[in-house]
PDB file of C-alpha atoms in Angstrom:
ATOM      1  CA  UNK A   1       0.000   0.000   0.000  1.00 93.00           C
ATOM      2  CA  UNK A   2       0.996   3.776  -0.412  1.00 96.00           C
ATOM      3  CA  UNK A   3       1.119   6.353   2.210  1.00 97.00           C
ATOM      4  CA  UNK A   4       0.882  10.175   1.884  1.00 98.00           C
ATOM      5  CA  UNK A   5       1.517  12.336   4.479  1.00 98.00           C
ATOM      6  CA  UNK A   6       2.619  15.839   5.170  1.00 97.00           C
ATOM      7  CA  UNK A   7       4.864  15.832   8.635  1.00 97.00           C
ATOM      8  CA  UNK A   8       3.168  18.508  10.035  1.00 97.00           C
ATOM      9  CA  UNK A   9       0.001  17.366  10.447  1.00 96.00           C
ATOM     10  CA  UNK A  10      -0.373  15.679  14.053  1.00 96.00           C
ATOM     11  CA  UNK A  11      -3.608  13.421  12.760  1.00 96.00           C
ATOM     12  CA  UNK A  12      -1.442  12.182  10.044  1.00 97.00           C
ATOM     13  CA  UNK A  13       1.276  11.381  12.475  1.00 98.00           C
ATOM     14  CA  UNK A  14      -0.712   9.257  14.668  1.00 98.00           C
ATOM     15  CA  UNK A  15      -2.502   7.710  11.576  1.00 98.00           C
ATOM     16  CA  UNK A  16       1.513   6.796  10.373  1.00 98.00           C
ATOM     17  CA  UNK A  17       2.323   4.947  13.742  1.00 98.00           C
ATOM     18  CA  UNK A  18      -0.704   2.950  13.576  1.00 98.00           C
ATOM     19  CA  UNK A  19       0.472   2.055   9.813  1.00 97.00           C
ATOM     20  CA  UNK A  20       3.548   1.136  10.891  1.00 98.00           C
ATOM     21  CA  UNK A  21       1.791  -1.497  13.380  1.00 97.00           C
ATOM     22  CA  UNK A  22      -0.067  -3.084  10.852  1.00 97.00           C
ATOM     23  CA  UNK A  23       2.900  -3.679   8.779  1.00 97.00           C
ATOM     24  CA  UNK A  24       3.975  -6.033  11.684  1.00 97.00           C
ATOM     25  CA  UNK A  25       1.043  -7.580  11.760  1.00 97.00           C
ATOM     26  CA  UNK A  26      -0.287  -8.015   8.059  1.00 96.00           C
ATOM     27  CA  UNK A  27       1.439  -8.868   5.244  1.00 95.00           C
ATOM     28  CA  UNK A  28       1.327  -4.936   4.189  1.00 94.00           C
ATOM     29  CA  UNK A  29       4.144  -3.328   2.544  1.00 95.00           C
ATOM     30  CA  UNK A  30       4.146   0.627   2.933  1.00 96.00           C
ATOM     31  CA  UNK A  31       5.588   3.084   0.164  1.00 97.00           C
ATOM     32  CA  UNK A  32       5.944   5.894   1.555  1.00 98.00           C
ATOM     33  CA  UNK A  33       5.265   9.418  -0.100  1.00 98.00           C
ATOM     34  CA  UNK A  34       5.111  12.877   0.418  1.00 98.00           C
ATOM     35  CA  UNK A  35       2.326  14.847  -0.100  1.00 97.00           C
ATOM     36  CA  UNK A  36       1.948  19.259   1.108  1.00 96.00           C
ATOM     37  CA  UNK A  37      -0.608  20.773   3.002  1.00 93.00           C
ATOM     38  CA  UNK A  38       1.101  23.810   1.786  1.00 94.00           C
ATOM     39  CA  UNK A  39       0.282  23.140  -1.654  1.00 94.00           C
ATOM     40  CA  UNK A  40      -3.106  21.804  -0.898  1.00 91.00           C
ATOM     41  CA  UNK A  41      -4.061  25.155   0.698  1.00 88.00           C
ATOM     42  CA  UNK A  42      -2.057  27.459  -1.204  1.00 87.00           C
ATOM     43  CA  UNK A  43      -4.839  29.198  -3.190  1.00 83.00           C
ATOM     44  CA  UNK A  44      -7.435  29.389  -0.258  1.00 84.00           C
ATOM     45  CA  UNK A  45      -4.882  31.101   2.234  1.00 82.00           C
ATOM     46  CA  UNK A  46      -7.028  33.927   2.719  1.00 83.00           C
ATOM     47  CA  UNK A  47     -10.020  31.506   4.217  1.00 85.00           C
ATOM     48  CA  UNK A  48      -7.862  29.969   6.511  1.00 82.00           C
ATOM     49  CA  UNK A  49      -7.557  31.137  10.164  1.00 86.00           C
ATOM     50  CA  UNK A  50      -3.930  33.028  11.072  1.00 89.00           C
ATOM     51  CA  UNK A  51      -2.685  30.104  12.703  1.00 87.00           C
ATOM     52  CA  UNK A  52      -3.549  27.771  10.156  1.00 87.00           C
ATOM     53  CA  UNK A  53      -1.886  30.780   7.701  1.00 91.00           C
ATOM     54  CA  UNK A  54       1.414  30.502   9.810  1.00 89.00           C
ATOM     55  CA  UNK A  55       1.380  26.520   9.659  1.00 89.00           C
ATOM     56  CA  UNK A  56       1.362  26.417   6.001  1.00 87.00           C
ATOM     57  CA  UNK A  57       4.058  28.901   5.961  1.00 92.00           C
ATOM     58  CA  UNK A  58       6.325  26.490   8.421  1.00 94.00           C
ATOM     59  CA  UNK A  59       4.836  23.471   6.343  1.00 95.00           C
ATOM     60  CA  UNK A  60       6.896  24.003   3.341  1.00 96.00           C
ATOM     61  CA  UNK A  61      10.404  23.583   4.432  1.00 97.00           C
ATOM     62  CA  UNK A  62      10.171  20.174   5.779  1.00 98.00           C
ATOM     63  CA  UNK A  63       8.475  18.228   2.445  1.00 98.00           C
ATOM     64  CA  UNK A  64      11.243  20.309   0.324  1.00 98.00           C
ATOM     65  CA  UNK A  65      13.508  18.501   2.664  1.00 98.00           C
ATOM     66  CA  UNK A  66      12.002  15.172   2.975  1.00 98.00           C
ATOM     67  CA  UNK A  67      11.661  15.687  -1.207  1.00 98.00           C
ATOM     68  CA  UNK A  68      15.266  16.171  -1.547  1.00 98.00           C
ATOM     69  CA  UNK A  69      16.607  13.527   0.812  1.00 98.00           C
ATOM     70  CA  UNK A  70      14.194  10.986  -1.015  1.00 98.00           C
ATOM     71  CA  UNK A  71      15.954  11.864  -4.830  1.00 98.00           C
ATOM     72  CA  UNK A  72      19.540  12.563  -3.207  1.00 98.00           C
ATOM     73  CA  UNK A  73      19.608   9.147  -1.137  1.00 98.00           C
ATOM     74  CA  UNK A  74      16.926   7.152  -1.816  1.00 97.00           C
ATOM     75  CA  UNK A  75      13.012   6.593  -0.942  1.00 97.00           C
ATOM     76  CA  UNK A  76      13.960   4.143   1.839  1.00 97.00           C
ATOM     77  CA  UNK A  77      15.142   7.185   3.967  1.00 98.00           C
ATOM     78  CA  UNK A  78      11.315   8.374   4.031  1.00 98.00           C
ATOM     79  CA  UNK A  79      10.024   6.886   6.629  1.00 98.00           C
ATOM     80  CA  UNK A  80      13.021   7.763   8.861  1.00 98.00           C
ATOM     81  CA  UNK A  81      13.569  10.959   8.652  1.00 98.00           C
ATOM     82  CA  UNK A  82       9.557  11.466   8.939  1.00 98.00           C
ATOM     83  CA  UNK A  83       9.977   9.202  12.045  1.00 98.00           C
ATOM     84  CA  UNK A  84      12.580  11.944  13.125  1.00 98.00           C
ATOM     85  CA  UNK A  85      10.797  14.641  12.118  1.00 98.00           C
ATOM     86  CA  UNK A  86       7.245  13.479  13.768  1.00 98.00           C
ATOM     87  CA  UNK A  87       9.117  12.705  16.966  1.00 98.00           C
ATOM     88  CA  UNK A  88      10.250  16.034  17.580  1.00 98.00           C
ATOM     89  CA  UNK A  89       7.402  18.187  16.326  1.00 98.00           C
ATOM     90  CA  UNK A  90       4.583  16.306  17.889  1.00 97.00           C
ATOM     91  CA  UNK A  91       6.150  14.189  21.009  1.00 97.00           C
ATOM     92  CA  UNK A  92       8.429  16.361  22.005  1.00 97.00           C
ATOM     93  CA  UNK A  93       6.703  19.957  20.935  1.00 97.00           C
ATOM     94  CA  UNK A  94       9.427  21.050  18.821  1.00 98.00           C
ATOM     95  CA  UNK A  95       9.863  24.184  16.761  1.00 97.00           C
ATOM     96  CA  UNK A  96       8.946  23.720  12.830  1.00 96.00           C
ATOM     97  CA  UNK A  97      12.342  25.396  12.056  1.00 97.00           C
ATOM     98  CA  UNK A  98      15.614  24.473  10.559  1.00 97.00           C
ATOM     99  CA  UNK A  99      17.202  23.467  13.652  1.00 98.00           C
ATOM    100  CA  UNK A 100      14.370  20.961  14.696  1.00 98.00           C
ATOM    101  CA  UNK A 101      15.391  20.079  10.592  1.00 98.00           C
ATOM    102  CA  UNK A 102      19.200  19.771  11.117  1.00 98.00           C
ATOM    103  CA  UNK A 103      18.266  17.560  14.132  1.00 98.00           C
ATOM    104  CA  UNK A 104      16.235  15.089  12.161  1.00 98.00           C
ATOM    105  CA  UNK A 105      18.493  14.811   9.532  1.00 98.00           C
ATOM    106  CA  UNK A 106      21.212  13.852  12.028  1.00 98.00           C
ATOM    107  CA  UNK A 107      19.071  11.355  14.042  1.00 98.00           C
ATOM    108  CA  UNK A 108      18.902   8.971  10.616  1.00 98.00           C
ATOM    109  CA  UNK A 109      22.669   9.857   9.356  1.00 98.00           C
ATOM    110  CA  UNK A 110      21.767  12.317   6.298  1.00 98.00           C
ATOM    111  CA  UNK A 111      23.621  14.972   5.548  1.00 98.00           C
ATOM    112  CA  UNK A 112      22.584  18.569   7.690  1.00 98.00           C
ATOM    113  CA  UNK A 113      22.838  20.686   4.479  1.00 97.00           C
ATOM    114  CA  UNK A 114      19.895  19.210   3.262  1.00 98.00           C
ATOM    115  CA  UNK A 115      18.112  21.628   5.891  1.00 98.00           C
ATOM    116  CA  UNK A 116      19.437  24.279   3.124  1.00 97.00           C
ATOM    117  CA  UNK A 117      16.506  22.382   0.361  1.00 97.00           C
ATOM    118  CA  UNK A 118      13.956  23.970   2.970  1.00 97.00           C
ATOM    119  CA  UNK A 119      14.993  27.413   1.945  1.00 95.00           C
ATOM    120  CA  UNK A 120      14.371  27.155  -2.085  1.00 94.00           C
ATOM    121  CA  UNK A 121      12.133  25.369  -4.463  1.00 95.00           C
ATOM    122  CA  UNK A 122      15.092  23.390  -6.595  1.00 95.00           C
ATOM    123  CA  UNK A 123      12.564  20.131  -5.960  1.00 96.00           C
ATOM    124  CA  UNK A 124       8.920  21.382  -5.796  1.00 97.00           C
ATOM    125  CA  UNK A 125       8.401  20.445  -9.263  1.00 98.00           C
ATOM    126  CA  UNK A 126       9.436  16.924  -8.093  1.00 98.00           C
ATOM    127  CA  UNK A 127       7.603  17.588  -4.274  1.00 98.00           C
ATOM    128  CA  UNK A 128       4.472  19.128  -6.587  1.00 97.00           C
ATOM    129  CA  UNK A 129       4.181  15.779  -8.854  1.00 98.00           C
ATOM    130  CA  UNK A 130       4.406  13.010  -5.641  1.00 97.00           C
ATOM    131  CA  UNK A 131       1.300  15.125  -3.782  1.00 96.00           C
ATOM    132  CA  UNK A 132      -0.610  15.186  -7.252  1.00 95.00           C
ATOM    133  CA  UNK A 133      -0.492  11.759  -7.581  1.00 95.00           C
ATOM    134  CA  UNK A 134      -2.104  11.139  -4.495  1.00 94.00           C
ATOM    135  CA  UNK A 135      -4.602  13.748  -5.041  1.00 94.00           C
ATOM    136  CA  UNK A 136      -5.775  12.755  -8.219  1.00 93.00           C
ATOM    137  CA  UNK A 137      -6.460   9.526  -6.706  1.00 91.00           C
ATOM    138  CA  UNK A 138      -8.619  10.219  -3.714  1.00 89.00           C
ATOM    139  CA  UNK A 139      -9.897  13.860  -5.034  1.00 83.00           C
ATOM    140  CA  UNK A 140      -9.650  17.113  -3.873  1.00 77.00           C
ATOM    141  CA  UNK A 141     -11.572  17.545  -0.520  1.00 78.00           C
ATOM    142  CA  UNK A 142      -9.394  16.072   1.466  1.00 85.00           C
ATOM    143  CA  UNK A 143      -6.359  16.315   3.706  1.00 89.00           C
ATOM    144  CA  UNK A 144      -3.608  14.360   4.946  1.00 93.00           C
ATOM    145  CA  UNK A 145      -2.947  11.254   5.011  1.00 96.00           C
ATOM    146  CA  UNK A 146      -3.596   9.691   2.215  1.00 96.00           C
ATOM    147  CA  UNK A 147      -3.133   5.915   1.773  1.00 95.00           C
ATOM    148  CA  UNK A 148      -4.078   3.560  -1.523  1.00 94.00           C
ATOM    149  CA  UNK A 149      -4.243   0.175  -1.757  1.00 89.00           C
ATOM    150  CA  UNK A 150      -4.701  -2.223  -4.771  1.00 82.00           C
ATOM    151  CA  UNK A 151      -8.236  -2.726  -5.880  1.00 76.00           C
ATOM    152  CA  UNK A 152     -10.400  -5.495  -6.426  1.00 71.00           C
ATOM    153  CA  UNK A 153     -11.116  -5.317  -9.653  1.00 65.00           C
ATOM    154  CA  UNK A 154      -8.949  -7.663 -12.219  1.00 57.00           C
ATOM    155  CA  UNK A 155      -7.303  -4.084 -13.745  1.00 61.00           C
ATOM    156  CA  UNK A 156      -5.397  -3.777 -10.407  1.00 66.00           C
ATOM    157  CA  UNK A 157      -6.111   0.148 -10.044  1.00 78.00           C
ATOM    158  CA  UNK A 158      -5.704   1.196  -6.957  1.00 86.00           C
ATOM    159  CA  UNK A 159      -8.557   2.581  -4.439  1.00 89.00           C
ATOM    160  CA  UNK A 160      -7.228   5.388  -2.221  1.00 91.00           C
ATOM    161  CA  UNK A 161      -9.087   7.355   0.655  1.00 92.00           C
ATOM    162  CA  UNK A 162      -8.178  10.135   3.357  1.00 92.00           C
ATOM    163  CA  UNK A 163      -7.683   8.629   6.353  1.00 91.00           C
ATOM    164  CA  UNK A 164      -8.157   6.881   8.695  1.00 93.00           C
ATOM    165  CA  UNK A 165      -8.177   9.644  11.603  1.00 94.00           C
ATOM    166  CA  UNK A 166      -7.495   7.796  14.643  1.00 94.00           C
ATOM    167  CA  UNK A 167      -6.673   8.938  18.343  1.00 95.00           C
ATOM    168  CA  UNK A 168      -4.732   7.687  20.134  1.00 95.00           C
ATOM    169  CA  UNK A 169      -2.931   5.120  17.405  1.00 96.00           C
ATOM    170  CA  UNK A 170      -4.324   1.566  18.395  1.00 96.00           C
ATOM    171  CA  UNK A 171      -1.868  -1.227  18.481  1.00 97.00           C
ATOM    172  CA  UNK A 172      -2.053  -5.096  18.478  1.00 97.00           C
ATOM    173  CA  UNK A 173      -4.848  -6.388  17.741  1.00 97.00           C
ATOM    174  CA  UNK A 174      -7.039  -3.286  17.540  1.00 97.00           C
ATOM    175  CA  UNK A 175      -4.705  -2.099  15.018  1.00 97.00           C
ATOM    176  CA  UNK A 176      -4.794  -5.220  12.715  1.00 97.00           C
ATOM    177  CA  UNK A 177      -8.707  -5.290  13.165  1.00 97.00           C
ATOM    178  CA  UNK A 178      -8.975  -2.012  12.035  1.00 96.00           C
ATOM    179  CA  UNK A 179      -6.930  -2.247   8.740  1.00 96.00           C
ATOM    180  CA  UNK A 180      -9.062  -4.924   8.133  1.00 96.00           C
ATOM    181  CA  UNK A 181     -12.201  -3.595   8.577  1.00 94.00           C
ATOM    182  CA  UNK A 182     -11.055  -0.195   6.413  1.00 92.00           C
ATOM    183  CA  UNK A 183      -9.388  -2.302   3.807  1.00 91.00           C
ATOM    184  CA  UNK A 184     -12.739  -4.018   3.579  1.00 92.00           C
ATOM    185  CA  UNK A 185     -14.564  -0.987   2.539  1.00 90.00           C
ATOM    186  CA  UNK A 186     -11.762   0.676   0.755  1.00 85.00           C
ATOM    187  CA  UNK A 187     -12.244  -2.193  -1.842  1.00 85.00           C
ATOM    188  CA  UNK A 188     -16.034  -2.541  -1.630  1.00 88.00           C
ATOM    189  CA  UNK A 189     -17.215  -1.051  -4.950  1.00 84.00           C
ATOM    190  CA  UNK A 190     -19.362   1.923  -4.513  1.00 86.00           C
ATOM    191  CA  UNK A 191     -18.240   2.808  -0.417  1.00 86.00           C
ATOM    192  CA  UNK A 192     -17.154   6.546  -0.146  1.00 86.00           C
ATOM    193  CA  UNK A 193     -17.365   7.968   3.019  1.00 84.00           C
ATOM    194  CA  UNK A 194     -17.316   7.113   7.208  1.00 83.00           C
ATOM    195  CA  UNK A 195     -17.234  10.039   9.195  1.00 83.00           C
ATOM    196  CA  UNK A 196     -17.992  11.665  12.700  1.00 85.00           C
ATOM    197  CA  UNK A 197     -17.047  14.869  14.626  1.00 87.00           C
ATOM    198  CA  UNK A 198     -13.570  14.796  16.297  1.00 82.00           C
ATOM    199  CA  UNK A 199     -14.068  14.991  20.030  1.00 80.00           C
ATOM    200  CA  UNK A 200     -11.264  15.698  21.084  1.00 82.00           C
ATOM    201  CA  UNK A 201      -7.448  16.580  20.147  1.00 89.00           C
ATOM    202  CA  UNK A 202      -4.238  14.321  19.366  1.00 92.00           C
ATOM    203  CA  UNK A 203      -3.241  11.904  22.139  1.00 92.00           C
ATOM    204  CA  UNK A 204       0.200  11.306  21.585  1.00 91.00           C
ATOM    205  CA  UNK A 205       0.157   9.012  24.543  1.00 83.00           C
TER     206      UNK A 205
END
């Protein structure tokens, strides 16, 4: 399956972890790939509230960075650095700014002057084309994460959907029960939507 995320976004992160714990528990191999709330929002600024405003200002730097580290070394460093990244900004409360960047890149061994990438758009085009592709397969009202998985029809496309929001990220066997219960409507021809009001704010716990 394929995961999109933007490392910013604390639902997303939680939403990650509990991917992660299915992977040990199903036969599920994740691809990991970035996708920008930045970009996503970046012609409906002016609707947005000032905080939201100021996240998708902070937002860029770290998918030009996660972008650049993917083509420069690889896409198996993805899901470490975001692992990095996530850690600091939403366990530990971190600053979305280049030293909370430098940091990351030094917890998983990359090189610290790929912070610079967070300054200037030398990858966007490349950044711009990895969140399309998820877009274009779930649709436009959405958010991060995204995640697609094959579908059931003999052609093989794949069936993507935003989501799952989750708090706090199950584990064990609630984990594997729920992958199986959304990968059960993911691939159910004509299912769309499950949703209810969040109640209450990230546990991180």
């Amino acid at each position: 399956m394929e995961f999109w995320f933007d490392p910013v976004c604390p639902w997303t992160w939680l939403t990650s972890r509990w991917m992660l714990e299915v992977a040990a528990l199903r036969p599920v191999r994740v691809s990991w790939n970035v996708m920008s709330l930045s970009v996503l929002n970046e012609n409906r600024l002016d609707e947005l509230p000032e905080r939201i405003r100021v996240l998708m200002g902070e937002a860029w730097a770290p998918v030009r960075v996660l972008t650049a580290a993917r083509l420069q070394h690889g896409p198996e460093v993805l899901e470490p650095l975001y692992t990095a990244l996530g850690t600091r900004y939403h366990l530990r409360q971190q600053p979305k700014d280049r030293a909370t960047l430098e940091a990351a890149l030094r917890d998983v061994g990359l090189p610290v002057g790929l912070a610079d990438e967070g300054d200037g758009d030398r990858y966007d085009d490349e950044l711009r084309a990895s969140h399309h592709r998820g877009i274009t397969l779930v649709g436009q009202d959405v958010g991060s994460p995204i995640i697609a998985v094959p579908g059931p029809d003999e052609a093989g496309d794949p069936v993507a959907f935003f989501g799952p929001v989750v708090s706090p990220a199950p584990r064990g066997a609630v984990a594997a029960r729920l992958w199986d219960g959304v990968l059960a409507a993911a691939t159910t021809p004509g299912f769309y939507e499950i949703k209810r009001t969040r109640a209450g704010s990230p546990d991180f716990g």
